[in-house]
PDB file of C-alpha atoms in Angstrom:
ATOM      1  CA  MET A   1       0.169   0.148  -0.041  1.00 50.00           C
ATOM      2  CA  SER A   2       2.790   2.505   0.830  1.00 63.00           C
ATOM      3  CA  SER A   3       4.187   2.183  -2.751  1.00 65.00           C
ATOM      4  CA  LEU A   4       1.047   3.043  -4.170  1.00 65.00           C
ATOM      5  CA  ILE A   5       0.926   6.013  -2.117  1.00 69.00           C
ATOM      6  CA  LYS A   6       4.378   6.917  -3.076  1.00 69.00           C
ATOM      7  CA  PHE A   7       3.585   6.517  -6.773  1.00 67.00           C
ATOM      8  CA  PHE A   8       0.605   8.690  -6.575  1.00 62.00           C
ATOM      9  CA  GLN A   9       2.475  11.302  -4.748  1.00 69.00           C
ATOM     10  CA  SER A  10       5.173  11.342  -7.175  1.00 67.00           C
ATOM     11  CA  VAL A  11       2.578  11.476 -10.112  1.00 64.00           C
ATOM     12  CA  LEU A  12       1.020  14.571  -8.293  1.00 65.00           C
ATOM     13  CA  SER A  13       4.477  16.172  -7.618  1.00 66.00           C
ATOM     14  CA  HIS A  14       5.244  15.663 -11.559  1.00 61.00           C
ATOM     15  CA  LEU A  15       1.918  17.115 -12.344  1.00 63.00           C
ATOM     16  CA  LEU A  16       2.145  19.994 -10.218  1.00 63.00           C
ATOM     17  CA  ARG A  17       5.748  20.929 -11.613  1.00 63.00           C
ATOM     18  CA  SER A  18       4.569  20.426 -15.077  1.00 62.00           C
ATOM     19  CA  LEU A  19       1.741  23.116 -14.371  1.00 62.00           C
ATOM     20  CA  GLY A  20       4.050  25.537 -12.619  1.00 61.00           C
ATOM     21  CA  LEU A  21       2.260  24.875  -9.441  1.00 61.00           C
ATOM     22  CA  ALA A  22       4.935  23.038  -7.339  1.00 56.00           C
ATOM     23  CA  LYS A  23       5.734  26.132  -5.182  1.00 55.00           C
ATOM     24  CA  PRO A  24       2.612  28.354  -5.159  1.00 52.00           C
ATOM     25  CA  ALA A  25       2.930  32.027  -4.254  1.00 52.00           C
ATOM     26  CA  PRO A  26       2.215  32.684  -0.455  1.00 56.00           C
ATOM     27  CA  ALA A  27      -1.331  33.744  -0.358  1.00 58.00           C
ATOM     28  CA  ALA A  28      -2.489  37.035   1.285  1.00 61.00           C
ATOM     29  CA  PRO A  29      -3.800  36.374   4.787  1.00 62.00           C
ATOM     30  CA  VAL A  30      -7.458  35.881   5.096  1.00 57.00           C
ATOM     31  CA  PRO A  31      -9.063  38.863   7.005  1.00 60.00           C
ATOM     32  CA  PRO A  32     -10.321  37.599  10.470  1.00 64.00           C
ATOM     33  CA  THR A  33     -13.847  38.862   9.756  1.00 69.00           C
ATOM     34  CA  ALA A  34     -14.379  36.692   6.532  1.00 67.00           C
ATOM     35  CA  VAL A  35     -17.062  34.238   6.836  1.00 75.00           C
ATOM     36  CA  ASP A  36     -17.054  30.611   5.244  1.00 77.00           C
ATOM     37  CA  TYR A  37     -19.935  31.542   3.046  1.00 78.00           C
ATOM     38  CA  TYR A  38     -23.032  33.038   2.934  1.00 80.00           C
ATOM     39  CA  ASP A  39     -26.166  31.084   2.820  1.00 85.00           C
ATOM     40  CA  PRO A  40     -28.049  32.805  -0.183  1.00 88.00           C
ATOM     41  CA  ARG A  41     -31.449  31.563   1.430  1.00 90.00           C
ATOM     42  CA  ILE A  42     -31.071  34.418   4.223  1.00 90.00           C
ATOM     43  CA  ARG A  43     -31.684  37.050   1.421  1.00 90.00           C
ATOM     44  CA  GLY A  44     -34.211  35.391  -0.903  1.00 92.00           C
ATOM     45  CA  GLY A  45     -31.800  33.226  -2.948  1.00 91.00           C
ATOM     46  CA  SER A  46     -31.728  29.346  -3.137  1.00 91.00           C
ATOM     47  CA  PHE A  47     -29.216  26.214  -3.112  1.00 89.00           C
ATOM     48  CA  LEU A  48     -31.245  25.043  -6.029  1.00 91.00           C
ATOM     49  CA  ASN A  49     -31.143  26.599  -9.522  1.00 90.00           C
ATOM     50  CA  ARG A  50     -34.228  26.529 -11.839  1.00 88.00           C
ATOM     51  CA  SER A  51     -33.921  23.561 -13.956  1.00 83.00           C
ATOM     52  CA  GLY A  52     -35.992  20.439 -14.651  1.00 77.00           C
ATOM     53  CA  SER A  53     -38.646  20.209 -11.917  1.00 78.00           C
ATOM     54  CA  GLY A  54     -37.677  21.545  -8.631  1.00 80.00           C
ATOM     55  CA  GLY A  55     -34.197  22.719  -9.579  1.00 85.00           C
ATOM     56  CA  GLU A  56     -30.661  21.083  -9.159  1.00 85.00           C
ATOM     57  CA  PRO A  57     -28.369  21.968  -6.481  1.00 86.00           C
ATOM     58  CA  LEU A  58     -25.650  24.500  -7.050  1.00 82.00           C
ATOM     59  CA  ASN A  59     -22.237  22.821  -8.225  1.00 73.00           C
ATOM     60  CA  VAL A  60     -20.020  25.161  -6.359  1.00 72.00           C
ATOM     61  CA  ILE A  61     -19.910  27.438  -3.367  1.00 74.00           C
ATOM     62  CA  ILE A  62     -16.779  29.345  -3.075  1.00 71.00           C
ATOM     63  CA  SER A  63     -15.526  30.163   0.590  1.00 74.00           C
ATOM     64  CA  GLY A  64     -15.186  33.691   1.878  1.00 71.00           C
ATOM     65  CA  ARG A  65     -11.962  32.259   3.274  1.00 74.00           C
ATOM     66  CA  SER A  66     -10.513  31.254  -0.035  1.00 77.00           C
ATOM     67  CA  SER A  67      -7.429  32.644  -1.292  1.00 79.00           C
ATOM     68  CA  PRO A  68      -7.709  35.956  -2.880  1.00 79.00           C
ATOM     69  CA  GLU A  69      -6.603  34.530  -6.026  1.00 81.00           C
ATOM     70  CA  VAL A  70      -9.428  31.952  -6.293  1.00 80.00           C
ATOM     71  CA  LEU A  71     -11.930  34.843  -5.842  1.00 78.00           C
ATOM     72  CA  THR A  72     -11.144  36.396  -9.317  1.00 83.00           C
ATOM     73  CA  SER A  73     -12.454  34.952 -12.493  1.00 81.00           C
ATOM     74  CA  SER A  74      -9.225  33.745 -13.985  1.00 85.00           C
ATOM     75  CA  GLY A  75      -7.961  32.566 -10.596  1.00 85.00           C
ATOM     76  CA  PHE A  76     -11.208  30.326 -10.253  1.00 81.00           C
ATOM     77  CA  LEU A  77     -10.815  29.335 -13.765  1.00 81.00           C
ATOM     78  CA  ASN A  78      -7.147  27.990 -12.881  1.00 84.00           C
ATOM     79  CA  PHE A  79      -8.504  26.249  -9.570  1.00 81.00           C
ATOM     80  CA  ALA A  80     -11.309  24.514 -11.619  1.00 79.00           C
ATOM     81  CA  ARG A  81      -8.710  23.368 -14.424  1.00 81.00           C
ATOM     82  CA  ALA A  82      -6.738  22.112 -11.766  1.00 82.00           C
ATOM     83  CA  CYS A  83      -9.287  19.864 -10.211  1.00 77.00           C
ATOM     84  CA  GLY A  84      -9.873  18.506 -13.597  1.00 72.00           C
ATOM     85  CA  MET A  85     -12.881  20.473 -14.475  1.00 71.00           C
ATOM     86  CA  SER A  86     -13.177  22.915 -17.753  1.00 64.00           C
ATOM     87  CA  ASN A  87     -16.099  24.704 -19.307  1.00 61.00           C
ATOM     88  CA  GLU A  88     -18.124  21.806 -19.689  1.00 63.00           C
ATOM     89  CA  CYS A  89     -18.224  18.214 -18.248  1.00 61.00           C
ATOM     90  CA  LEU A  90     -16.166  15.816 -20.635  1.00 61.00           C
ATOM     91  CA  GLY A  91     -16.930  18.373 -23.416  1.00 64.00           C
ATOM     92  CA  LEU A  92     -20.696  17.674 -23.315  1.00 67.00           C
ATOM     93  CA  HIS A  93     -23.374  20.385 -23.106  1.00 67.00           C
ATOM     94  CA  MET A  94     -26.872  19.520 -23.009  1.00 69.00           C
ATOM     95  CA  GLY A  95     -29.393  22.602 -22.379  1.00 72.00           C
ATOM     96  CA  VAL A  96     -29.449  25.895 -21.922  1.00 78.00           C
ATOM     97  CA  PRO A  97     -27.750  28.086 -19.020  1.00 81.00           C
ATOM     98  CA  GLU A  98     -29.667  27.643 -15.750  1.00 85.00           C
ATOM     99  CA  PRO A  99     -30.696  30.611 -13.613  1.00 91.00           C
ATOM    100  CA  ALA A 100     -29.653  30.809 -10.038  1.00 91.00           C
ATOM    101  CA  ASN A 101     -30.498  33.155  -7.190  1.00 91.00           C
ATOM    102  CA  LEU A 102     -27.415  33.652  -4.853  1.00 88.00           C
ATOM    103  CA  GLY A 103     -29.256  36.165  -2.617  1.00 89.00           C
ATOM    104  CA  ASP A 104     -26.810  38.938  -3.887  1.00 87.00           C
ATOM    105  CA  GLY A 105     -29.915  41.262  -4.706  1.00 91.00           C
ATOM    106  CA  LYS A 106     -29.314  40.466  -8.454  1.00 92.00           C
ATOM    107  CA  GLY A 107     -32.179  37.811  -8.508  1.00 93.00           C
ATOM    108  CA  TRP A 108     -32.496  34.904 -11.020  1.00 93.00           C
ATOM    109  CA  VAL A 109     -29.345  35.076 -13.097  1.00 92.00           C
ATOM    110  CA  ALA A 110     -28.407  32.710 -15.801  1.00 89.00           C
ATOM    111  CA  GLU A 111     -25.028  30.771 -15.287  1.00 75.00           C
ATOM    112  CA  ARG A 112     -22.089  32.355 -17.013  1.00 67.00           C
TER     113      ARG A 112
END
């Protein structure tokens, strides 16, 4: 079992080096007043989007304690790609952008 763990550690290390992520820049400290996340229901939002019958759960919630780099559009895209996600799941797309209400005062907005 330990040889399998060492193998995966070496593969991960190689992958991080090849992506230029082996030694990430130190992140700015998280402000002590940051919260983990805001519950969208508190301000009239929902954890479900408006698709199908009853909606589907939102796929991602970004924490208020995330590093500042992840809280930008390009930083989130880099994070998603590093996790093996892309613009579409396996290059497949079925349907149209689904509206979600994040409770941010913008109402139901189609995903981007």
